[in-house]
Tab-separated table of C-alpha atoms and ligand atoms in Angstrom:
chain	number	residue	atom	x	y	z
Y	1	MET	CA	-11.993	2.659	-21.159
Y	2	GLU	CA	-11.334	-0.068	-18.673
Y	3	SER	CA	-13.858	-2.624	-18.660
Y	4	GLY	CA	-16.508	-1.459	-15.288
Y	5	ILE	CA	-16.623	1.960	-16.332
Y	6	VAL	CA	-20.030	2.667	-18.050
Y	7	LYS	CA	-19.079	6.429	-18.934
Y	8	ILE	CA	-16.924	8.767	-18.756
Y	9	LEU	CA	-17.952	12.093	-17.300
Y	10	VAL	CA	-14.596	14.242	-17.135
Y	11	THR	CA	-12.035	13.679	-19.858
Y	12	GLU	CA	-8.516	13.229	-18.691
Y	13	GLU	CA	-8.712	16.889	-21.123
Y	14	GLU	CA	-11.482	18.747	-18.655
Y	15	VAL	CA	-9.364	17.443	-16.194
Y	16	LYS	CA	-6.111	19.284	-17.101
Y	17	ASN	CA	-7.669	21.723	-17.507
Y	18	THR	CA	-9.960	21.934	-14.328
Y	19	VAL	CA	-7.145	21.869	-12.216
Y	20	LYS	CA	-5.211	25.285	-14.412
Y	21	ARG	CA	-8.222	27.155	-13.693
Y	22	LEU	CA	-8.519	25.894	-9.993
Y	23	GLY	CA	-4.541	26.647	-9.464
Y	24	ALA	CA	-5.276	29.598	-10.787
Y	25	GLU	CA	-8.356	30.944	-8.893
Y	26	ILE	CA	-5.834	29.453	-5.434
Y	27	THR	CA	-3.077	31.248	-6.325
Y	28	ALA	CA	-5.353	34.576	-7.015
Y	29	PHE	CA	-6.772	34.305	-3.882
Y	30	TYR	CA	-3.361	33.696	-1.282
Y	31	GLY	CA	-1.059	35.667	-3.635
Y	32	GLN	CA	-3.192	39.167	-2.538
Y	33	LYS	CA	-2.610	38.438	0.737
Y	34	ASP	CA	1.317	37.785	3.329
Y	35	ALA	CA	-0.216	34.281	3.230
Y	36	ASP	CA	1.730	31.295	4.899
Y	37	LEU	CA	-0.234	28.314	3.017
Y	38	LEU	CA	-0.259	24.951	3.982
Y	39	VAL	CA	-2.656	22.188	1.398
Y	40	ILE	CA	-3.945	19.207	3.295
Y	41	GLY	CA	-4.897	16.606	0.989
Y	42	LEU	CA	-7.267	13.874	2.116
Y	43	LEU	CA	-6.456	10.680	1.925
Y	44	ARG	CA	-6.330	8.425	-0.084
Y	45	GLY	CA	-8.935	9.643	-2.999
Y	46	SER	CA	-7.305	13.328	-3.268
Y	47	PHE	CA	-3.695	11.814	-3.718
Y	48	VAL	CA	-4.120	11.999	-7.262
Y	49	PHE	CA	-5.278	16.250	-7.559
Y	50	MET	CA	-3.438	16.848	-4.985
Y	51	ALA	CA	-0.416	16.436	-7.045
Y	52	ASP	CA	-1.285	18.218	-9.821
Y	53	LEU	CA	-2.955	20.646	-7.494
Y	54	VAL	CA	0.127	21.895	-5.849
Y	55	ARG	CA	1.928	22.343	-9.298
Y	56	GLU	CA	-0.267	24.773	-10.881
Y	57	ILE	CA	-0.467	27.446	-7.766
Y	58	LYS	CA	2.287	29.811	-7.980
Y	59	LEU	CA	3.112	30.231	-4.215
Y	60	PRO	CA	5.074	29.151	-1.946
Y	61	LEU	CA	3.577	26.564	0.770
Y	62	MET	CA	3.717	23.376	2.443
Y	63	ILE	CA	2.143	20.040	2.349
Y	64	ASP	CA	0.432	17.931	4.483
Y	65	PHE	CA	-1.315	15.108	4.583
Y	66	MET	CA	-4.941	13.494	6.758
Y	67	THR	CA	-6.865	10.094	6.262
Y	68	LEU	CA	-10.063	9.994	7.767
Y	69	SER	CA	-12.673	7.357	7.188
Y	70	SER	CA	-15.645	7.191	6.297
Y	71	TYR	CA	-17.024	5.098	3.483
Y	72	GLY	CA	-14.589	1.393	3.840
Y	73	ASP	CA	-14.957	-0.561	0.801
Y	74	GLY	CA	-18.657	0.514	0.075
Y	75	THR	CA	-20.561	2.996	-1.460
Y	76	SER	CA	-22.890	5.002	1.180
Y	77	SER	CA	-21.767	7.749	3.261
Y	78	SER	CA	-22.716	6.513	7.616
Y	79	GLY	CA	-22.140	10.057	9.355
Y	80	ASP	CA	-19.407	8.611	11.719
Y	81	VAL	CA	-16.304	9.860	10.414
Y	82	LYS	CA	-12.923	9.101	11.764
Y	83	VAL	CA	-9.457	10.761	11.856
Y	84	VAL	CA	-7.223	7.447	10.660
Y	85	LEU	CA	-4.053	9.781	10.142
Y	86	ASP	CA	-3.521	12.561	12.071
Y	87	LEU	CA	-1.422	15.730	10.690
Y	88	ASP	CA	2.308	15.974	11.196
Y	89	THR	CA	2.488	19.860	11.232
Y	90	SER	CA	0.870	22.380	13.073
Y	91	ILE	CA	-1.815	24.700	11.595
Y	92	GLU	CA	-1.973	27.599	14.171
Y	93	GLY	CA	-1.836	30.962	12.577
Y	94	ARG	CA	-2.086	29.508	9.430
Y	95	ASP	CA	-3.746	29.755	5.998
Y	96	ILE	CA	-4.812	26.278	5.730
Y	97	LEU	CA	-6.854	24.240	2.438
Y	98	ILE	CA	-8.154	21.493	2.872
Y	99	VAL	CA	-8.049	19.626	-0.536
Y	100	GLU	CA	-11.308	16.921	-1.391
Y	101	ASP	CA	-11.552	14.334	-3.985
Y	102	ILE	CA	-15.354	14.861	-3.777
Y	103	VAL	CA	-17.954	16.429	-2.119
Y	104	ASP	CA	-20.615	14.165	-1.391
Y	105	THR	CA	-22.927	14.324	1.203
Y	106	GLY	CA	-20.199	17.386	3.121
Y	107	ASN	CA	-20.119	14.633	6.288
Y	108	THR	CA	-16.416	14.695	5.739
Y	109	PHE	CA	-15.842	18.115	5.109
Y	110	SER	CA	-18.225	19.528	7.841
Y	111	LYS	CA	-16.254	17.504	10.423
Y	112	VAL	CA	-12.536	18.238	9.262
Y	113	ILE	CA	-13.049	21.730	8.964
Y	114	ARG	CA	-14.859	22.074	12.103
Y	115	MET	CA	-11.870	19.947	14.086
Y	116	LEU	CA	-9.380	22.303	12.391
Y	117	GLN	CA	-10.922	25.316	13.370
Y	118	ASN	CA	-10.791	24.176	17.235
Y	119	ARG	CA	-6.571	24.719	16.168
Y	120	ASN	CA	-7.242	28.036	15.146
Y	121	PRO	CA	-5.873	28.308	12.099
Y	122	ARG	CA	-5.553	32.006	10.382
Y	123	SER	CA	-7.539	30.959	7.634
Y	124	LEU	CA	-9.507	27.260	6.265
Y	125	LYS	CA	-11.036	26.892	3.171
Y	126	VAL	CA	-11.281	23.867	1.511
Y	127	CYS	CA	-11.160	22.234	-2.367
Y	128	THR	CA	-12.647	19.468	-3.900
Y	129	PHE	CA	-11.684	18.602	-7.520
Y	130	LEU	CA	-15.743	16.890	-7.877
Y	131	ASN	CA	-18.761	17.707	-5.962
Y	132	LYS	CA	-22.155	16.505	-5.971
Y	133	PRO	CA	-24.579	18.825	-5.103
Y	134	VAL	CA	-27.749	16.953	-5.201
Y	135	CYS	CA	-26.104	14.273	-2.173
Y	136	ARG	CA	-25.603	17.128	-0.076
Y	137	VAL	CA	-26.591	16.251	3.734
Y	138	LYS	CA	-24.325	19.089	5.282
Y	139	ASP	CA	-24.986	22.251	4.494
Y	140	VAL	CA	-20.613	23.456	3.497
Y	141	LYS	CA	-19.081	26.208	1.504
Y	142	ILE	CA	-17.218	25.159	-0.992
Y	143	ASP	CA	-14.572	28.094	-1.577
Y	144	PHE	CA	-12.671	26.448	-4.597
Y	145	CYS	CA	-15.145	23.676	-6.516
Y	146	GLY	CA	-13.787	21.350	-9.208
Y	147	VAL	CA	-16.725	19.746	-11.547
Y	148	ASP	CA	-20.112	19.273	-10.196
Y	149	ILE	CA	-22.041	15.532	-11.495
Y	150	PRO	CA	-25.036	13.935	-11.136
Y	151	ASP	CA	-25.575	11.055	-8.613
Y	152	LYS	CA	-23.836	8.515	-9.795
Y	153	PHE	CA	-20.566	6.524	-8.331
Y	154	ALA	CA	-17.733	8.174	-9.499
Y	155	VAL	CA	-14.329	6.338	-10.097
Y	156	GLY	CA	-10.650	7.745	-11.367
Y	157	TYR	CA	-8.275	10.258	-10.935
Y	158	GLY	CA	-8.043	9.736	-7.301
Y	159	LEU	CA	-11.265	7.944	-6.259
Y	160	ASP	CA	-12.054	4.088	-5.607
Y	161	TYR	CA	-14.287	1.175	-4.988
Y	162	ALA	CA	-13.289	-0.901	-3.213
Y	163	GLN	CA	-9.237	0.321	-3.843
Y	164	ARG	CA	-9.626	0.619	-7.214
Y	165	TYR	CA	-9.828	2.553	-10.167
Y	166	ARG	CA	-7.288	4.590	-8.670
Y	167	ASN	CA	-4.905	5.187	-11.290
Y	168	LEU	CA	-7.249	6.187	-14.337
Y	169	PRO	CA	-6.669	9.341	-15.545
Y	170	TYR	CA	-9.860	10.606	-16.026
Y	171	ILE	CA	-13.427	10.352	-14.392
Y	172	GLY	CA	-15.822	7.517	-15.005
Y	173	VAL	CA	-19.179	6.575	-13.934
Y	174	LEU	CA	-18.612	2.791	-12.821
Y	175	ASP	CA	-21.528	-0.206	-14.057
Y	176	GLU	CA	-23.750	0.224	-11.555
Y	177	THR	CA	-24.068	-3.579	-11.338
Y	178	LEU	CA	-21.165	-4.285	-10.118
Y	179	LEU	CA	-21.632	-1.926	-6.605
L	1	IMP	P1	-18.910	13.074	2.059
L	1	IMP	O1	-18.331	12.503	3.476
L	1	IMP	O2	-20.399	11.598	1.665
L	1	IMP	O3	-18.723	13.831	1.985
L	1	IMP	O4	-17.785	11.855	0.976
L	1	IMP	C1	-16.596	12.194	0.950
L	1	IMP	C2	-15.757	11.183	0.900
L	1	IMP	O5	-16.830	9.711	-0.053
L	1	IMP	C3	-15.287	11.439	-0.660
L	1	IMP	O6	-13.786	11.584	-0.005
L	1	IMP	C4	-14.683	10.020	-1.234
L	1	IMP	O7	-13.550	9.273	-0.409
L	1	IMP	C5	-16.135	9.296	-1.295
L	1	IMP	N1	-17.076	9.325	-2.225
L	1	IMP	C6	-17.835	10.047	-1.937
L	1	IMP	N2	-18.577	9.833	-3.043
L	1	IMP	C7	-18.013	9.315	-4.488
L	1	IMP	C8	-18.045	8.343	-5.529
L	1	IMP	O8	-18.569	9.345	-5.927
L	1	IMP	N3	-16.885	7.561	-5.850
L	1	IMP	C9	-16.050	7.587	-5.287
L	1	IMP	N4	-15.521	8.032	-3.122
L	1	IMP	C10	-16.937	8.869	-3.219
L	2	MG	MG1	-11.747	10.733	0.090
């Protein structure tokens, strides 16, 4: 294990299997409709998952990214979520799938859902790789959910602590004495 990591929560193998499962679920869901699918990744955390996930969605699609700020370099979520970089694409009348690395309090997802609903997409669904259900403050319905994890600070597979650890190929628990 990388130094600073005390435990592996999701192994590399489990990561691969989870992404395959989600890709199959998403393919089955949108494949039954005449979808105009735009997959939106929330930067920076979702970039690794997003790259793997779109290759497991066996349908025509487009991608875009958005950057929201909520955490800074700390580990506690503020309810104050801001748009740092907006989409480059119009979403009106399209089928939108938002991709997130982790849903913790739900503040980020609930804000982005409200904001994008106002732009009149045809449909809006959400997918997250990790879910921390015990930390929820805002109630958000997750349509495609990877792995539920306990209330630990997770890093790897795109998730960071102070911008580090994003390149780990697994999800690990950070040594809490480092927080
Ligand atoms: P929420 O708004 O509290 O749901 O938090 C969502 C964002 O907080 C995620 O996109 C992550 O960037 C960050 N975050 C929440 N929990 C963790 C964690 O355990 N490790 C790393 N980042 C996290
Ligand atoms: Mg994030």
